[in-house]
Amino acid sequence: MPVPGVVGTDETRQHIGAGIDAIANLLSATLGPKSGYVVHTRPNDELEILDDAAIIARRILSLQNPRDTVGAMMMRHLVWRVGSETGDGGAIAAVLMQAIYHHALRLMVAGFHPVLLEKGIKQATDRVIEALYDIAQPIKNENQLVKIAQSVIQDDELAMVVGEMRYLLGADGNVMIRDYTGRILRRRYIAGTHVAANALSRDFFAVAGKREVAMNRVALAITNARLWEAEDALNLMKVAVEKGAENLLIITPQISNDVLNILIANHRSEDVKLKIFAVQITEEGLHHGATLTDLCVLTRSTLLGKMQVHTAATATVDDVGFVPRISYEDEMLTVLTGKNASAELESEISSVRRQLDDLLGDDDEKREFLVKRLARLTGGVGELQLGAVSKQERNMLRHQAERALKVLAVAQRGGVVAGGGAAFIHARHVIASCDNPDMKAGFDVVFRSLEAPIHQLLCNGGHPAPGIVIDTLEKGESSMTYDVMLASFVDSYADGLIDPVDVLVAGLRKASSMAVRALMTDAIVFHRDPQQEGNEP
Amino acid sequence: MPIILSLAGSDDSWIAAGPEGLFQYRDNQFIPILQPQEQLLCTLQLDNMMFVGGVPHGVALSPDAGETWHPALIKHDGASILDISADPEWASSGVLLAASAGQGIFRSEDRGWRWVSCNFGLHTYTILCLAWAHPMPKQAFPRWKIVFAGGDDGIYRSPNAGLGWKRCIGDPQHTQIIVADTAFHENGIVLAGTEADGLWRSEDGGYSFDKVPNTPSCINTLLQTPQGWLLSDEEHLYHSDKGIIWSPIPDSQPALVLRQHEDGILAGGTEGIRQINTLKQF
């Protein structure tokens, strides 16, 4: 516990800088070209081998010199935030923050006005971010996704499977990871919309004892009110026939015996060409309402019943959806909707995305619910079966897979740029000069700092002259990068050395902001611990 | 002469399938092979194993060159099978695919005994044809297993031997034949023929297709030969070097299926099977 007191300005900057350096130097090993590892000894002497910058930073709670801890904690917070947002980029952010802090500090010590310096840094950062988006390209194929996955996952086979899954499921797709004991790597893709449901009568099943149903060309009537009167059933059957369906699926919370008898009689009749199946959704509360909404949007049907425009008795042909196929097995209803693009669907997808973006803090339950909804609406649900011999290896693979899936989703949404830190070099020309003399110092700080990631990467790879590489990249096309392993300049898109632009943007923006905050910190105050005895301020 | 819709096998032994049944084709003779389907639409032969699909439904297989037949274990609710195709590396992977009318694509991992639905990514469940690209070199990474499916609303591409599908850009309707170039992994060329929407071509590995102008609207079959490409509409055969500019072959007869043979080309159609000697024709 530090001695309570106040650390003054000059000392503060020295200690904050030391804290920042400690974390940045530690994390720079994980930057590349081949991911480096950091070994962490847990309190119970168990060893952890880590390559994720965000987790490494989280393991650090304080430094040996408590005065340096403030800077270290700022860095820790930065790296964790970047990792949480994009799945990657923590090491890049750390290296950038270190560079911005030290370059700016030198200018401040030389007498530059800190407020103008701050403004210049912020403006320069915004311009570079804009330039990064200008040179970003969309993801073209699954090969690019696999290359990005390889930068997160050390196992090539797993990287290939993860890249393939993200390609087929899309950025909004949800991947459920199942753990297994033993070496297993399998994936499956779940076609259709799956909803937990109970059949409302076993008389709907064709074979006694076999609780399965499969129907093609199905009209879908969804209601949130119970079906109680005969006219409810008769009207639904009528509109289903008008719709041209061969089968009718009714989703309702409850059904009376009278209605059930009518439905079953028609279902079994040889004369009537309409087979019927009725189920109730078993999800409760928020999930129940959302499931009904999603099914309506996906099948282009209208919700009937309580507080709706129509009830089952007054439903029209337009209120009933039509799907190519449904099946029911093991208390799970599967609705295959085929091609189902519509304005309502896009609107609902946008709404769920907005809710996810607005979600604050650690509301994991709500987040999981919204992620599942989004995957259901966008038709992207898959299962990854992952196993390893030891629990540690299994946990590591799972963590890498989760991270990679997140990073790949970010890449699919925002696009990609030249990797290896080259994108910063290509983008920084927009701040090479500045007409406003007040902003120039800030622009210079950012300009020089942007070469820090590639400089570190080249040093990690043992390159003897990083400056020459940087100068060459500066003059090259925006797709050019330097392959440290091959020791040659390559086309990043052809060779797969690419980075998601949103990862770089998040890293730069947060690093710049945190560096400014660190620069503006003039004093550190250590509070007296009330439980300590004999402490002097 | 029987109508022939499907030809399978190799130069040692060919089997031919059509509405009149299954036949072994040897020395211009059709030797009937008894099998359980009423009307055949497709057939496949892998070593001693034979597969047939058609009306009424499902896949039937014979492990002993047609001596005995067994129904494949496949949950299909009466779907007619329109095409059966094997992974070029089926001997090690055991993967086969079957396209159906109304229930999408079925996939087997045990050389055709048990099948499951693999419809992820399909917008339509009527699939008319399947086509595998040649295997990638063993040292390639990532080593995809590319297969195409022609549906009634477009073409689908799978990078993982049919586990999941992604719709290609381009809207060819009712695609009934797809062929990937033998040098697919170098040039990315795929050709697709439709029932009434002409010929479509991809140059980017099958991610997108563009319509080829000045081609017949109905294309029943396609084949790539060492001398270029062949296609058939309802009246003639056509030839092209690269699949872009096509010329009708004078005095040619149409075909419903074309297969490369050691002495030329086998063409199956409404008048049985005939041989075309490519070296002399083109």
XYZ file of C-alpha atoms in Angstrom, chain A residues 8-216:
209
model
C 3.527 16.577 -8.134
C 3.438 17.366 -11.818
C 6.971 16.562 -12.973
C 7.146 13.360 -11.027
C 3.612 12.429 -12.126
C 4.505 12.477 -15.791
C 7.622 10.438 -15.143
C 5.693 7.775 -13.219
C 2.794 7.667 -15.640
C 5.262 7.265 -18.479
C 6.985 4.442 -16.638
C 3.662 2.672 -16.112
C 2.706 3.070 -19.750
C 6.091 1.796 -20.887
C 5.910 -1.242 -18.638
C 2.639 -2.447 -20.148
C 3.389 -1.400 -23.733
C 6.777 -3.144 -23.720
C 5.159 -6.273 -22.334
C 2.361 -6.320 -24.909
C 4.548 -5.425 -27.877
C 5.796 -9.018 -27.934
C 2.304 -10.148 -28.955
C 2.129 -7.769 -31.896
C 3.735 -10.052 -34.459
C 4.953 -11.031 -37.006
C 4.372 -14.340 -35.264
C 2.307 -13.981 -32.137
C 4.511 -13.959 -29.076
C 3.496 -15.458 -25.761
C 3.554 -14.103 -22.242
C 3.755 -16.552 -19.353
C 1.770 -15.609 -16.294
C 2.235 -17.267 -12.924
C -1.004 -17.425 -11.015
C -1.089 -17.209 -7.190
C -1.400 -20.995 -6.943
C 1.786 -21.371 -9.042
C -0.237 -22.502 -12.039
C 1.240 -21.256 -15.305
C -0.831 -19.485 -17.932
C 0.453 -19.043 -21.455
C -1.227 -15.984 -22.943
C -1.166 -14.308 -26.346
C -4.223 -12.102 -26.048
C -3.136 -8.559 -25.162
C -6.427 -7.790 -23.420
C -6.120 -10.780 -21.080
C -2.455 -10.152 -20.402
C -3.260 -6.573 -19.438
C -6.085 -7.722 -17.175
C -3.727 -9.964 -15.248
C -1.751 -6.921 -14.118
C -3.186 -5.369 -10.983
C -0.283 -3.218 -9.901
C 3.406 -2.620 -10.538
C 6.281 -2.910 -8.113
C 6.482 0.853 -7.788
C 2.939 1.888 -6.859
C 3.481 5.334 -8.379
C 3.867 3.698 -11.764
C 0.591 1.786 -11.345
C -1.540 4.760 -12.425
C -0.044 4.798 -15.916
C -0.206 1.022 -16.059
C -3.891 1.036 -15.143
C -4.639 3.615 -17.830
C -2.979 1.353 -20.351
C -4.769 -1.692 -18.936
C -8.135 -0.004 -19.299
C -7.339 1.043 -22.872
C -6.259 -2.413 -23.983
C -9.252 -4.090 -22.372
C -11.715 -1.669 -23.939
C -10.269 -2.137 -27.427
C -10.253 -5.921 -27.007
C -13.846 -5.960 -25.764
C -15.065 -3.843 -28.623
C -13.354 -5.527 -31.543
C -11.788 -8.765 -30.271
C -8.286 -7.648 -31.236
C -6.053 -4.604 -31.539
C -5.021 -4.311 -27.904
C -1.304 -4.489 -28.616
C -1.620 -1.960 -31.459
C -3.465 0.421 -29.162
C -0.834 0.014 -26.459
C 2.049 0.755 -28.808
C 0.217 3.756 -30.270
C -0.621 5.207 -26.875
C 2.986 4.835 -25.757
C 4.223 6.643 -28.869
C 1.655 9.455 -28.714
C 2.299 10.010 -25.013
C 6.054 10.300 -25.324
C 6.092 12.406 -28.502
C 3.529 14.803 -27.033
C 5.253 14.912 -23.659
C 8.508 16.029 -25.267
C 6.651 18.930 -26.910
C 4.869 19.870 -23.708
C 8.144 19.917 -21.773
C 9.560 22.098 -24.567
C 6.799 24.602 -23.921
C 4.034 23.759 -26.375
C 0.577 24.670 -25.127
C -1.090 21.470 -23.873
C -4.634 22.497 -24.863
C -3.595 23.239 -28.448
C -1.590 20.054 -28.507
C -4.658 18.119 -27.393
C -6.810 19.737 -30.085
C -4.234 19.004 -32.735
C -3.972 15.353 -31.691
C -7.754 14.912 -31.770
C -8.137 16.560 -35.141
C -5.263 14.597 -36.639
C -6.715 11.359 -35.281
C -10.094 12.086 -36.858
C -8.508 12.813 -40.229
C -6.444 9.639 -40.200
C -9.520 7.593 -39.290
C -11.350 9.091 -42.235
C -8.437 8.221 -44.493
C -8.405 4.640 -43.198
C -12.057 4.206 -44.124
C -11.338 5.652 -47.559
C -8.766 2.977 -48.346
C -10.722 0.098 -46.765
C -11.966 -2.694 -49.039
C -14.876 -5.034 -48.342
C -14.192 -8.689 -47.575
C -14.289 -10.570 -50.875
C -14.207 -14.232 -49.968
C -13.635 -16.860 -47.331
C -9.868 -16.925 -47.941
C -9.477 -13.419 -46.559
C -11.424 -14.358 -43.462
C -9.203 -17.381 -42.889
C -6.091 -15.208 -43.168
C -7.442 -12.817 -40.548
C -8.429 -15.742 -38.323
C -4.867 -17.054 -38.545
C -3.616 -13.866 -36.913
C -5.741 -14.702 -33.856
C -5.704 -18.509 -33.815
C -2.449 -20.457 -33.872
C -4.141 -23.629 -35.102
C -4.475 -23.461 -38.905
C -7.250 -26.038 -39.094
C -9.357 -24.188 -36.530
C -8.639 -20.880 -38.293
C -9.916 -22.382 -41.539
C -13.128 -23.649 -39.920
C -13.753 -20.349 -38.131
C -13.132 -18.369 -41.329
C -15.486 -20.634 -43.242
C -18.207 -20.334 -40.590
C -18.058 -16.571 -40.499
C -18.167 -16.473 -44.311
C -21.290 -18.624 -44.528
C -23.097 -17.238 -41.465
C -22.377 -13.581 -42.097
C -21.335 -10.871 -39.662
C -24.525 -11.235 -37.607
C -24.496 -15.012 -37.468
C -24.279 -16.715 -34.106
C -21.902 -19.602 -33.503
C -22.545 -21.853 -30.524
C -19.339 -23.455 -29.328
C -19.673 -26.867 -27.703
C -16.792 -28.286 -25.706
C -15.706 -31.879 -26.032
C -13.048 -34.007 -24.432
C -10.609 -35.331 -26.980
C -9.457 -33.915 -30.298
C -12.597 -32.891 -32.145
C -13.156 -30.161 -34.673
C -16.519 -30.259 -36.413
C -19.059 -27.726 -37.494
C -22.635 -27.782 -38.592
C -24.948 -25.178 -39.966
C -28.506 -24.993 -38.761
C -30.896 -24.284 -41.593
C -34.155 -22.544 -40.840
C -35.573 -20.946 -37.744
C -35.673 -23.160 -34.672
C -38.185 -22.553 -31.929
C -38.875 -24.621 -28.828
C -42.512 -25.714 -29.031
C -45.011 -28.285 -27.802
C -47.523 -29.974 -30.042
C -51.043 -29.231 -28.827
C -52.210 -32.760 -29.460
C -50.563 -36.058 -30.233
C -53.351 -36.723 -32.714
C -51.483 -34.536 -35.176
C -48.708 -37.129 -35.420
C -49.056 -39.565 -38.304
C -47.379 -42.439 -36.521
C -48.335 -43.229 -32.948
C -45.357 -42.911 -30.651
C -43.325 -40.959 -33.173
C -43.612 -37.289 -32.309
C -42.498 -35.976 -35.660
C -44.134 -33.875 -38.302
C -42.842 -32.667 -41.669
C -44.907 -30.567 -44.056
C -44.262 -28.817 -47.352
